[in-house]
Coordinates of C-alpha atoms in Angstrom, one line a residue:
M4 CA -12.9 -89.1 10.3
K5 CA -16.6 -90.1 10.4
E6 CA -16.6 -89.5 14.1
I7 CA -15.2 -86.1 13.6
W8 CA -18.0 -85.1 11.3
T9 CA -20.7 -86.5 13.5
T10 CA -19.4 -84.5 16.4
M11 CA -19.3 -81.4 14.3
A12 CA -22.8 -81.8 13.1
S13 CA -24.1 -82.5 16.6
M14 CA -22.4 -79.2 17.8
M15 CA -23.9 -77.2 15.0
G16 CA -27.4 -78.7 15.8
V17 CA -26.8 -77.5 19.5
W18 CA -25.8 -74.2 18.3
A19 CA -28.8 -73.8 16.1
F20 CA -31.1 -74.7 19.0
C21 CA -29.5 -72.3 21.4
Q22 CA -29.8 -69.7 18.9
S23 CA -33.5 -70.1 18.2
L24 CA -34.1 -70.4 22.1
L25 CA -32.0 -67.1 22.5
H26 CA -34.3 -65.4 19.9
T27 CA -37.4 -66.6 21.3
V28 CA -36.5 -65.7 25.1
F29 CA -34.6 -62.4 24.4
P30 CA -36.5 -60.1 21.9
P31 CA -34.5 -58.0 19.6
E32 CA -35.1 -55.0 21.7
L33 CA -33.4 -56.5 24.7
R34 CA -30.5 -57.8 22.7
F35 CA -29.8 -54.4 21.1
A36 CA -29.9 -52.7 24.7
S37 CA -27.4 -55.5 25.8
L38 CA -25.0 -55.0 23.0
K39 CA -25.2 -51.3 23.5
F40 CA -24.5 -51.8 27.2
F41 CA -21.4 -53.9 26.8
H42 CA -20.1 -51.4 24.2
R43 CA -20.5 -48.6 26.5
F44 CA -19.0 -50.6 29.2
F45 CA -15.7 -51.4 27.3
S46 CA -15.7 -47.9 25.8
Y47 CA -15.5 -46.5 29.4
F48 CA -12.3 -48.3 30.1
S49 CA -10.8 -47.5 26.6
S50 CA -8.4 -44.6 26.4
F51 CA -9.3 -43.8 22.8
C52 CA -12.5 -42.3 21.3
Y53 CA -13.4 -42.6 17.6
Y54 CA -15.0 -40.1 15.0
D55 CA -16.5 -41.2 11.8
I56 CA -16.5 -39.0 8.7
T57 CA -18.7 -40.4 6.0
E58 CA -18.5 -39.3 2.3
I59 CA -22.2 -38.9 2.0
D60 CA -24.2 -37.1 4.5
G61 CA -27.7 -38.1 3.7
V62 CA -28.0 -37.2 0.2
N63 CA -25.4 -34.5 0.3
T64 CA -21.7 -34.6 0.0
N65 CA -19.8 -34.2 3.3
E66 CA -17.4 -31.2 2.7
L67 CA -15.3 -32.4 5.8
Y68 CA -14.7 -35.7 4.0
N69 CA -13.3 -34.0 1.0
A70 CA -11.2 -31.8 3.2
V71 CA -9.7 -34.6 5.1
Q72 CA -9.0 -36.5 1.9
L73 CA -7.3 -33.5 0.4
Y74 CA -5.4 -32.7 3.8
L75 CA -4.0 -36.2 4.2
S76 CA -2.7 -36.2 0.4
S77 CA -0.1 -33.8 1.5
S78 CA 1.1 -36.2 4.3
A79 CA 0.5 -39.5 2.3
S80 CA 2.9 -38.4 -0.3
I81 CA 5.7 -38.4 2.2
S82 CA 4.9 -41.2 4.4
G83 CA 2.5 -43.6 2.6
T84 CA 3.5 -46.8 1.1
R85 CA 0.3 -47.5 -1.1
L86 CA -1.4 -44.4 -2.4
S87 CA -4.0 -43.4 -4.8
L88 CA -3.5 -40.7 -7.3
T89 CA -6.0 -38.2 -8.4
R90 CA -6.3 -35.1 -10.6
G91 CA -9.4 -32.9 -10.3
I92 CA -11.0 -30.5 -12.7
N93 CA -9.2 -27.3 -13.5
S94 CA -6.1 -28.8 -11.6
S95 CA -2.6 -28.7 -12.9
A96 CA -1.1 -31.0 -10.2
I97 CA -1.5 -34.7 -9.2
T98 CA -2.7 -35.2 -5.6
F99 CA -2.0 -38.3 -3.5
G100 CA -4.5 -39.9 -1.2
L101 CA -5.0 -42.9 1.2
S102 CA -5.7 -46.2 -0.5
N103 CA -8.6 -48.3 0.8
N104 CA -8.5 -49.4 4.4
D105 CA -5.1 -47.8 4.8
R106 CA -3.9 -45.8 7.9
L107 CA -2.0 -42.8 8.5
V108 CA -0.6 -41.2 11.7
D109 CA -0.7 -37.3 11.9
C110 CA 0.6 -35.0 14.6
Y111 CA -1.0 -31.7 15.6
K112 CA 0.5 -29.5 18.4
G113 CA 2.3 -32.5 19.8
V114 CA -0.9 -34.7 19.9
T115 CA -0.7 -37.8 17.9
V116 CA -4.0 -38.9 15.9
E117 CA -4.6 -41.7 13.5
W118 CA -6.8 -41.6 10.3
E119 CA -8.1 -44.8 8.7
H120 CA -9.7 -44.8 5.4
I121 CA -12.4 -47.3 5.4
V122 CA -14.2 -48.6 2.2
T123 CA -17.0 -51.2 2.2
Q124 CA -19.6 -52.3 -0.2
R125 CA -22.9 -50.9 0.1
Q126 CA -25.6 -53.6 1.1
G127 CA -28.4 -52.5 -1.0
Q128 CA -29.4 -49.6 -3.0
T129 CA -32.6 -47.7 -1.6
V130 CA -35.1 -46.0 -3.9
A131 CA -33.9 -42.3 -3.9
W132 CA -33.8 -39.5 -6.4
R133 CA -30.0 -39.4 -6.3
P134 CA -28.3 -42.9 -6.8
L135 CA -25.6 -43.6 -4.2
P136 CA -22.2 -44.9 -5.0
E137 CA -21.7 -48.5 -4.6
E138 CA -19.0 -48.3 -2.2
K139 CA -19.4 -46.6 1.2
R140 CA -16.4 -44.5 2.1
G141 CA -15.4 -42.8 5.2
F142 CA -12.6 -41.7 7.4
T143 CA -12.3 -43.0 11.0
L144 CA -10.3 -40.6 13.5
R145 CA -8.8 -42.3 16.5
V146 CA -7.6 -39.9 19.3
R147 CA -7.0 -40.3 23.0
K148 CA -9.8 -39.1 25.1
K149 CA -7.8 -36.5 27.0
N150 CA -7.1 -34.8 23.6
K151 CA -10.6 -34.8 22.1
H152 CA -11.3 -31.2 23.0
L153 CA -8.1 -30.1 21.1
V154 CA -9.3 -32.0 18.0
L155 CA -13.0 -30.9 18.1
N156 CA -12.1 -27.2 18.9
S157 CA -9.1 -26.4 16.6
Y158 CA -7.8 -29.6 14.6
L159 CA -10.7 -30.0 12.5
D160 CA -10.7 -26.4 11.6
Y161 CA -7.0 -26.6 10.9
V162 CA -7.7 -29.4 8.4
M163 CA -10.5 -27.4 6.8
E164 CA -8.1 -24.3 6.5
K165 CA -5.2 -26.4 5.3
A166 CA -7.4 -28.1 2.6
N167 CA -8.8 -25.0 1.2
D168 CA -5.3 -23.6 0.9
L169 CA -4.0 -26.7 -0.9
R170 CA -7.1 -26.7 -3.2
R171 CA -6.6 -23.0 -4.1
R172 CA -3.0 -23.6 -4.9
S173 CA -3.3 -26.8 -6.9
Q174 CA -6.2 -25.5 -9.1
D175 CA -5.5 -23.2 -12.0
R176 CA -6.6 -19.7 -11.4
L177 CA -9.8 -18.5 -13.2
L178 CA -10.7 -15.4 -15.0
Y179 CA -14.3 -14.5 -14.7
T180 CA -16.4 -11.9 -16.6
N181 CA -20.1 -11.0 -15.9
S182 CA -22.8 -12.2 -18.4
K183 CA -24.4 -9.7 -20.5
G184 CA -27.5 -8.1 -19.0
G185 CA -27.0 -10.1 -15.7
S186 CA -28.2 -13.4 -17.2
F187 CA -27.5 -16.8 -15.6
D188 CA -25.6 -19.8 -17.1
S189 CA -26.9 -23.3 -16.8
R190 CA -25.4 -23.5 -13.2
G191 CA -27.4 -20.3 -12.1
Q192 CA -24.2 -18.2 -12.0
P193 CA -23.9 -14.7 -13.5
W194 CA -20.1 -15.2 -14.0
E195 CA -18.5 -17.0 -17.0
S196 CA -14.9 -18.2 -16.4
V197 CA -11.9 -19.4 -18.4
P198 CA -8.5 -20.7 -17.2
F199 CA -6.2 -17.8 -16.2
K200 CA -2.8 -18.3 -17.8
H201 CA -1.2 -14.9 -17.7
P202 CA 2.7 -15.4 -16.8
S203 CA 3.2 -11.9 -15.4
T204 CA 4.8 -11.9 -11.9
F205 CA 6.7 -9.3 -9.8
D206 CA 10.0 -10.6 -10.9
T207 CA 9.2 -9.8 -14.6
L208 CA 7.1 -6.6 -13.9
A209 CA 8.9 -3.5 -15.3
M210 CA 8.5 -1.3 -12.3
D211 CA 10.8 0.5 -9.8
P212 CA 12.2 -2.4 -7.6
L213 CA 11.3 -0.1 -4.3
K214 CA 7.9 0.3 -5.3
K215 CA 7.4 -3.2 -6.2
A216 CA 8.7 -4.3 -2.8
E217 CA 6.3 -2.0 -1.1
I218 CA 3.4 -3.5 -3.1
V219 CA 4.5 -7.1 -2.3
A220 CA 4.7 -6.4 1.4
D221 CA 1.4 -4.8 1.5
L222 CA -0.2 -7.7 -0.3
K223 CA 1.7 -10.2 2.0
D224 CA 0.4 -8.3 5.2
F225 CA -3.2 -8.4 3.8
A226 CA -3.2 -12.0 2.9
S227 CA -1.8 -13.0 6.5
G228 CA -3.9 -10.4 8.4
E229 CA -7.1 -12.1 9.2
S230 CA -6.7 -11.8 12.8
F231 CA -5.8 -8.2 12.5
Y232 CA -8.8 -7.3 10.6
Q233 CA -11.0 -9.2 13.0
K234 CA -9.4 -7.4 16.0
T235 CA -9.8 -4.0 14.4
G236 CA -13.3 -4.5 13.4
R237 CA -12.6 -3.9 9.7
A238 CA -13.7 -5.9 6.7
W239 CA -11.1 -8.2 5.3
K240 CA -10.8 -6.3 1.9
R241 CA -8.3 -3.9 0.3
G242 CA -8.5 -1.5 -2.5
Y243 CA -5.8 -0.5 -4.9
L244 CA -6.1 2.3 -7.7
L245 CA -3.7 2.0 -10.6
Y246 CA -3.4 5.1 -12.6
G247 CA -1.1 6.4 -15.2
P248 CA -0.7 6.6 -19.1
P249 CA -1.7 3.5 -21.3
G250 CA 0.9 1.0 -21.7
T251 CA 2.6 1.4 -18.4
G252 CA 1.6 -2.1 -17.2
K253 CA -1.7 -1.8 -15.1
S254 CA -3.1 -5.0 -16.4
S255 CA 0.4 -6.8 -15.9
M256 CA 0.4 -5.5 -12.3
I257 CA -3.1 -7.1 -11.8
A258 CA -2.0 -10.5 -13.2
A259 CA 1.2 -10.4 -11.0
M260 CA -1.0 -9.7 -8.0
A261 CA -3.2 -12.7 -8.9
N262 CA -0.2 -15.0 -9.5
Y263 CA 1.5 -13.9 -6.1
L264 CA -1.6 -14.4 -4.0
G265 CA -3.0 -17.3 -6.0
Y266 CA -6.5 -15.5 -6.3
D267 CA -9.0 -15.6 -9.0
I268 CA -9.8 -12.5 -11.0
Y269 CA -13.3 -11.1 -11.6
D270 CA -13.3 -8.7 -14.4
L271 CA -16.3 -6.6 -13.9
E272 CA -17.8 -4.9 -17.2
L273 CA -20.1 -2.0 -15.7
T274 CA -21.7 -1.5 -19.1
E275 CA -23.3 -4.9 -18.9
V276 CA -24.7 -4.1 -15.4
N277 CA -28.3 -2.3 -15.6
T278 CA -29.1 -1.5 -11.9
N279 CA -27.4 -1.3 -8.5
S280 CA -29.3 -4.3 -7.5
E281 CA -27.6 -6.4 -10.2
L282 CA -24.4 -5.0 -9.1
R283 CA -24.8 -6.2 -5.5
K284 CA -25.9 -9.8 -6.8
L285 CA -22.8 -10.0 -8.9
L286 CA -20.8 -9.2 -5.7
M287 CA -22.6 -11.9 -3.7
K288 CA -21.7 -14.6 -6.3
T289 CA -18.0 -13.7 -6.1
T290 CA -15.9 -16.1 -4.1
S291 CA -13.5 -15.1 -1.2
K292 CA -9.6 -14.9 -2.0
S293 CA -10.4 -13.2 -5.3
I294 CA -9.6 -9.8 -7.1
I295 CA -12.5 -7.8 -8.5
V296 CA -11.3 -5.5 -11.2
I297 CA -12.9 -2.6 -12.8
E298 CA -10.6 -1.4 -15.6
D299 CA -10.7 2.2 -17.1
I300 CA -13.6 3.1 -14.5
D301 CA -13.6 6.7 -15.9
C302 CA -14.8 5.3 -19.4
S303 CA -16.9 2.6 -18.2
I304 CA -20.1 4.5 -17.4
N305 CA -20.8 8.1 -16.7
L306 CA -20.0 8.7 -12.9
T307 CA -20.4 12.2 -12.0
N308 CA -18.4 14.1 -9.4
R309 CA -20.7 14.8 -6.5
N310 CA -18.6 17.6 -5.1
M311 CA -19.3 19.9 -8.0
T312 CA -22.5 21.4 -6.3
G313 CA -22.0 24.8 -7.7
C314 CA -23.3 23.5 -11.1
G315 CA -26.2 21.2 -10.0
G316 CA -27.1 21.8 -6.4
G317 CA -25.0 19.0 -4.8
G318 CA -25.2 15.1 -4.6
G319 CA -24.4 12.6 -7.2
R320 CA -27.6 13.4 -9.3
N321 CA -27.1 17.1 -10.3
S322 CA -23.4 17.7 -11.2
C323 CA -21.2 18.6 -14.1
S324 CA -17.8 18.0 -15.5
R325 CA -15.6 20.6 -17.4
K326 CA -14.7 20.2 -20.8
N327 CA -13.1 23.2 -22.8
N328 CA -15.2 25.6 -20.7
I329 CA -18.4 23.6 -21.3
Y330 CA -19.9 21.7 -18.5
D331 CA -22.0 18.6 -19.3
V332 CA -24.9 18.7 -17.0
A333 CA -25.7 15.3 -15.3
P334 CA -29.4 14.4 -15.2
S335 CA -31.4 14.5 -12.0
T336 CA -32.3 11.0 -12.4
P337 CA -29.9 8.0 -11.9
V338 CA -27.1 8.1 -14.3
A339 CA -28.0 6.4 -17.6
N340 CA -25.4 5.2 -20.2
G341 CA -26.9 4.1 -23.4
G342 CA -25.1 1.6 -25.6
E343 CA -25.2 0.7 -29.3
D344 CA -28.4 -1.2 -28.9
G345 CA -30.2 1.7 -27.5
G346 CA -30.2 0.1 -24.0
G347 CA -28.9 1.8 -20.8
N348 CA -28.1 1.3 -17.2
T349 CA -29.0 3.1 -14.2
I350 CA -25.9 2.4 -11.9
T351 CA -25.3 5.4 -9.6
L352 CA -22.1 6.5 -8.0
S353 CA -23.8 5.6 -4.7
G354 CA -24.4 2.2 -5.9
L355 CA -20.7 1.8 -6.9
L356 CA -19.5 3.1 -3.6
N357 CA -21.7 0.6 -1.6
F358 CA -20.3 -2.1 -3.9
T359 CA -16.7 -1.3 -2.7
D360 CA -17.3 -0.1 0.8
G361 CA -20.9 -0.7 1.8
L362 CA -22.4 -3.4 3.9
W363 CA -22.7 -5.5 0.8
S364 CA -18.9 -5.5 0.3
C365 CA -18.7 -7.5 3.6
C366 CA -20.5 -10.6 2.2
G367 CA -17.2 -12.3 1.6
S368 CA -13.7 -12.1 3.1
E369 CA -10.2 -11.8 1.7
R370 CA -11.1 -9.7 -1.2
I371 CA -9.1 -7.1 -3.3
F372 CA -10.8 -4.3 -5.3
V373 CA -8.6 -2.9 -8.1
F374 CA -9.6 0.2 -10.2
T375 CA -7.6 1.4 -13.2
T376 CA -7.7 4.6 -15.1
N377 CA -5.6 6.8 -17.3
H378 CA -7.0 10.1 -16.0
I379 CA -7.3 10.2 -12.1
Q380 CA -8.5 13.7 -12.1
K381 CA -11.7 12.5 -13.8
L382 CA -12.7 10.3 -10.8
D383 CA -15.0 11.4 -7.9
P384 CA -12.9 12.1 -4.9
A385 CA -15.2 9.6 -3.0
L386 CA -13.7 6.8 -4.9
L387 CA -10.2 7.7 -4.0
R388 CA -10.5 7.9 -0.2
S389 CA -9.0 5.3 2.2
G390 CA -11.3 2.4 2.9
R391 CA -12.2 2.2 -0.8
M392 CA -9.0 2.8 -2.7
D393 CA -6.4 2.3 0.3
M394 CA -3.3 2.3 -2.1
H395 CA -2.8 4.5 -4.9
I396 CA -0.1 3.1 -7.3
H397 CA 1.0 5.5 -10.1
M398 CA 2.1 3.5 -13.2
S399 CA 4.6 6.0 -14.7
Y400 CA 6.7 6.0 -17.8
C401 CA 9.7 3.5 -18.0
S402 CA 12.4 4.5 -15.7
F403 CA 15.9 3.2 -15.7
P404 CA 15.4 0.5 -13.1
A405 CA 12.5 -0.8 -15.0
L406 CA 14.5 -0.6 -18.2
K407 CA 17.0 -2.9 -16.7
I408 CA 14.2 -5.5 -16.1
L409 CA 13.0 -5.3 -19.6
L410 CA 16.5 -5.8 -20.9
K411 CA 16.8 -8.9 -18.6
N412 CA 13.2 -10.3 -19.7
Y413 CA 13.7 -9.9 -23.4
L414 CA 17.2 -10.0 -24.4
G415 CA 18.7 -12.0 -21.2
Y416 CA 21.0 -9.1 -20.5
E417 CA 22.2 -8.4 -16.9
E418 CA 23.5 -5.3 -15.8
R419 CA 27.2 -6.7 -15.9
D420 CA 26.7 -7.9 -19.6
L421 CA 26.2 -4.3 -21.0
D422 CA 28.9 -1.7 -21.7
K423 CA 29.2 0.9 -19.2
E424 CA 28.9 3.7 -21.6
L425 CA 25.8 2.2 -23.2
L426 CA 24.2 2.0 -19.7
E427 CA 25.1 5.4 -18.8
E428 CA 23.6 6.8 -22.1
L429 CA 20.4 5.0 -21.4
E430 CA 20.2 6.2 -18.1
E431 CA 20.5 9.6 -19.3
V432 CA 17.8 9.7 -21.9
V433 CA 15.2 7.0 -20.7
D434 CA 13.4 9.6 -18.2
A435 CA 13.4 12.3 -20.9
A436 CA 12.0 10.1 -23.5
E437 CA 8.8 9.4 -21.5
M438 CA 8.5 6.0 -23.3
T439 CA 6.0 3.4 -21.8
P440 CA 7.3 -0.2 -21.0
A441 CA 4.9 -1.4 -23.8
D442 CA 6.8 0.6 -26.2
I443 CA 10.1 -0.4 -25.2
S444 CA 9.1 -4.0 -25.1
E445 CA 7.8 -3.9 -28.5
L446 CA 11.2 -2.6 -29.9
L447 CA 13.2 -5.4 -27.8
I448 CA 10.8 -8.0 -29.2
K449 CA 11.3 -6.9 -32.7
N450 CA 15.0 -7.4 -32.4
R451 CA 15.3 -10.2 -29.9
R452 CA 17.3 -12.4 -32.1
N453 CA 20.0 -9.9 -32.4
K454 CA 20.6 -8.5 -28.8
K455 CA 23.5 -6.1 -29.7
K456 CA 21.3 -4.5 -32.5
A457 CA 18.3 -4.3 -30.1
A458 CA 20.1 -2.4 -27.4
V459 CA 21.7 0.0 -30.1
E460 CA 18.3 0.7 -31.7
L461 CA 16.7 1.2 -28.5
L462 CA 19.1 3.8 -27.5
A463 CA 18.6 5.5 -30.9
V464 CA 14.9 5.6 -30.4
L465 CA 15.1 6.9 -26.8
K466 CA 17.5 9.7 -27.9
L467 CA 15.0 10.7 -30.9
R468 CA 12.0 10.6 -28.6
A469 CA 13.8 12.6 -25.9
E470 CA 14.6 15.3 -28.5
E471 CA 11.1 15.5 -29.7
R472 CA 9.8 15.7 -26.1
N473 CA 12.4 18.6 -25.4
R474 CA 11.4 20.4 -28.5
M475 CA 7.7 20.2 -27.7
K476 CA 8.2 21.4 -24.1
S477 CA 10.1 24.3 -25.4
R478 CA 7.8 25.3 -28.0
V479 CA 4.6 24.9 -25.9
G480 CA 6.1 26.1 -22.6
N481 CA 3.8 25.1 -19.8
G482 CA 1.7 22.9 -22.4
D483 CA -1.4 20.9 -21.9
E484 CA 0.5 17.6 -21.3
V485 CA 2.4 19.2 -18.3
E486 CA -0.7 20.6 -17.0
D487 CA -2.5 17.3 -17.2
E488 CA 0.2 15.5 -15.3
E489 CA 0.1 18.2 -12.6
Q490 CA -3.6 18.1 -12.4
E491 CA -3.6 14.3 -12.0
K492 CA -1.1 14.7 -9.1
R493 CA -3.3 17.5 -7.6
A494 CA -6.5 15.3 -8.0
L495 CA -4.9 12.8 -5.9
D496 CA -3.3 14.8 -3.3
S497 CA -6.1 17.3 -2.8
P498 CA -9.2 16.4 -4.7
V499 CA -11.5 18.7 -2.7
E500 CA -9.3 21.7 -3.6
G501 CA -9.8 21.2 -7.2
S502 CA -13.5 20.7 -6.9
D503 CA -13.7 24.0 -4.9
Q504 CA -12.1 25.8 -7.8
L505 CA -14.5 24.3 -10.3
Q506 CA -17.4 25.4 -8.1
E507 CA -16.1 29.0 -8.2
S508 CA -15.8 28.9 -11.8
C509 CA -19.3 27.5 -12.1
S510 CA -20.8 30.5 -10.2
D511 CA -21.2 32.6 -13.3
C512 CA -22.3 29.6 -15.6
E513 CA -25.4 29.8 -17.7
V514 CA -27.5 26.6 -18.8
K515 CA -28.3 26.7 -22.5
D516 CA -29.7 23.8 -24.4
G517 CA -28.9 21.2 -21.9
Y518 CA -25.2 22.4 -21.3
I519 CA -23.7 24.9 -18.8
V520 CA -21.7 27.5 -20.8
E521 CA -19.0 29.5 -19.2
E522 CA -19.1 33.2 -20.4
D523 CA -15.7 34.9 -21.1
K524 CA -15.8 38.6 -20.2
D525 CA -13.4 39.5 -23.0
E526 CA -14.3 37.2 -25.8
G527 CA -18.0 36.4 -25.2
I528 CA -19.4 32.8 -25.0
K529 CA -17.1 30.0 -25.4

């Protein structure tokens, strides 16, 4: 035993002498060059190449690292034997990930690649304004040299796209609203958000099934149409106009669209925006894959009709709107809308049009603009044209197909569960009653514990409402309500024609005390 220890000590002494001699004869620069040469020599004969993706790139977080981690979580949950579980902020799902120094094989277009998650302890902390984590984490991608062009050109882009899709679907959707006066929060954002938990879907939406299928198909084509929009040179955005009486489900439609696509919602309050410049800045701070909503656009601010040139001389500045033979004259300055606190905004119709269809609307991709209104005839025709509002959706009173959906949602009734006579009576009176889905839903909610009573009471209310409507129409004849509905449809079909008629009626107008007054030849001034 003593001889063995003596031999080992002698060998260690010889090794120390050779090492010191090596350091003396070969300087560090020469040793580094030699190691680099041998590394390239062996790499030349190797059939694999390696790519390192570190968590920290300098002092910034490497987005590719996070994307790879999220992408591999979908594969690791199936093939991994030792996994790490995480749950992010605003996320309702648990994600799986590779454990430290574990490996995973992935296949892309018939090419096999290998990922390895390498975690090592950081040797020492350097003085920096941002402290680094104690562990040094990163992924190493191993791929055959003949396939490296495929990996660099398309595979990494595929990983990023897949990770973004997984991130969007795993996180809870958010509902944003713009801060008052365009002020910024602590993060420098003009939007405030809360989790979006609205349960509305197209399955529960009380609407004609054929119209719903058309809307769903349009949304599906939009979400999967990136290549089409690029090929045609169009911005990847789409506009929807929801119009109809209050309570017909316009807000529920927006929620169903967000839940179907997995998009966030930006509810834009125009009265809190002071200038067109602030409007553009708000648009710049919205994310892709989002729905930008302006509800009741005809009531938000005073957007005048630019086609009424007979009253003010053209343009969006000098124009008027008719109310009981009196025309409100719009000022020649940008539109101002005063609030309760005496403040106002100067958003113009031109600024809003540029917001939806100008150059600034292209600062992001995969966005949907949704406008809602109860009176479509009050909107400027420029807002209704294709490219701004591509699809006009009339949210009408409850029809019989929509009524069957409400009976299923609130009472659990299928069509086969109801008496045939009751169904026939409901079908006869529901159109004549002109009740909104919100009114019918309230009746069903009130009696949801007694399903038979709910159905019978609903039929009675529908009959009573239908009789009232018939009496009103017979008494009034071509009354205001019928005319209003016809005007709304005419405004949608031929808005320019309606504005031409108003221009002719304004030719004999006279301005008095800031208003344009129409003079009746028989009864004097009205």
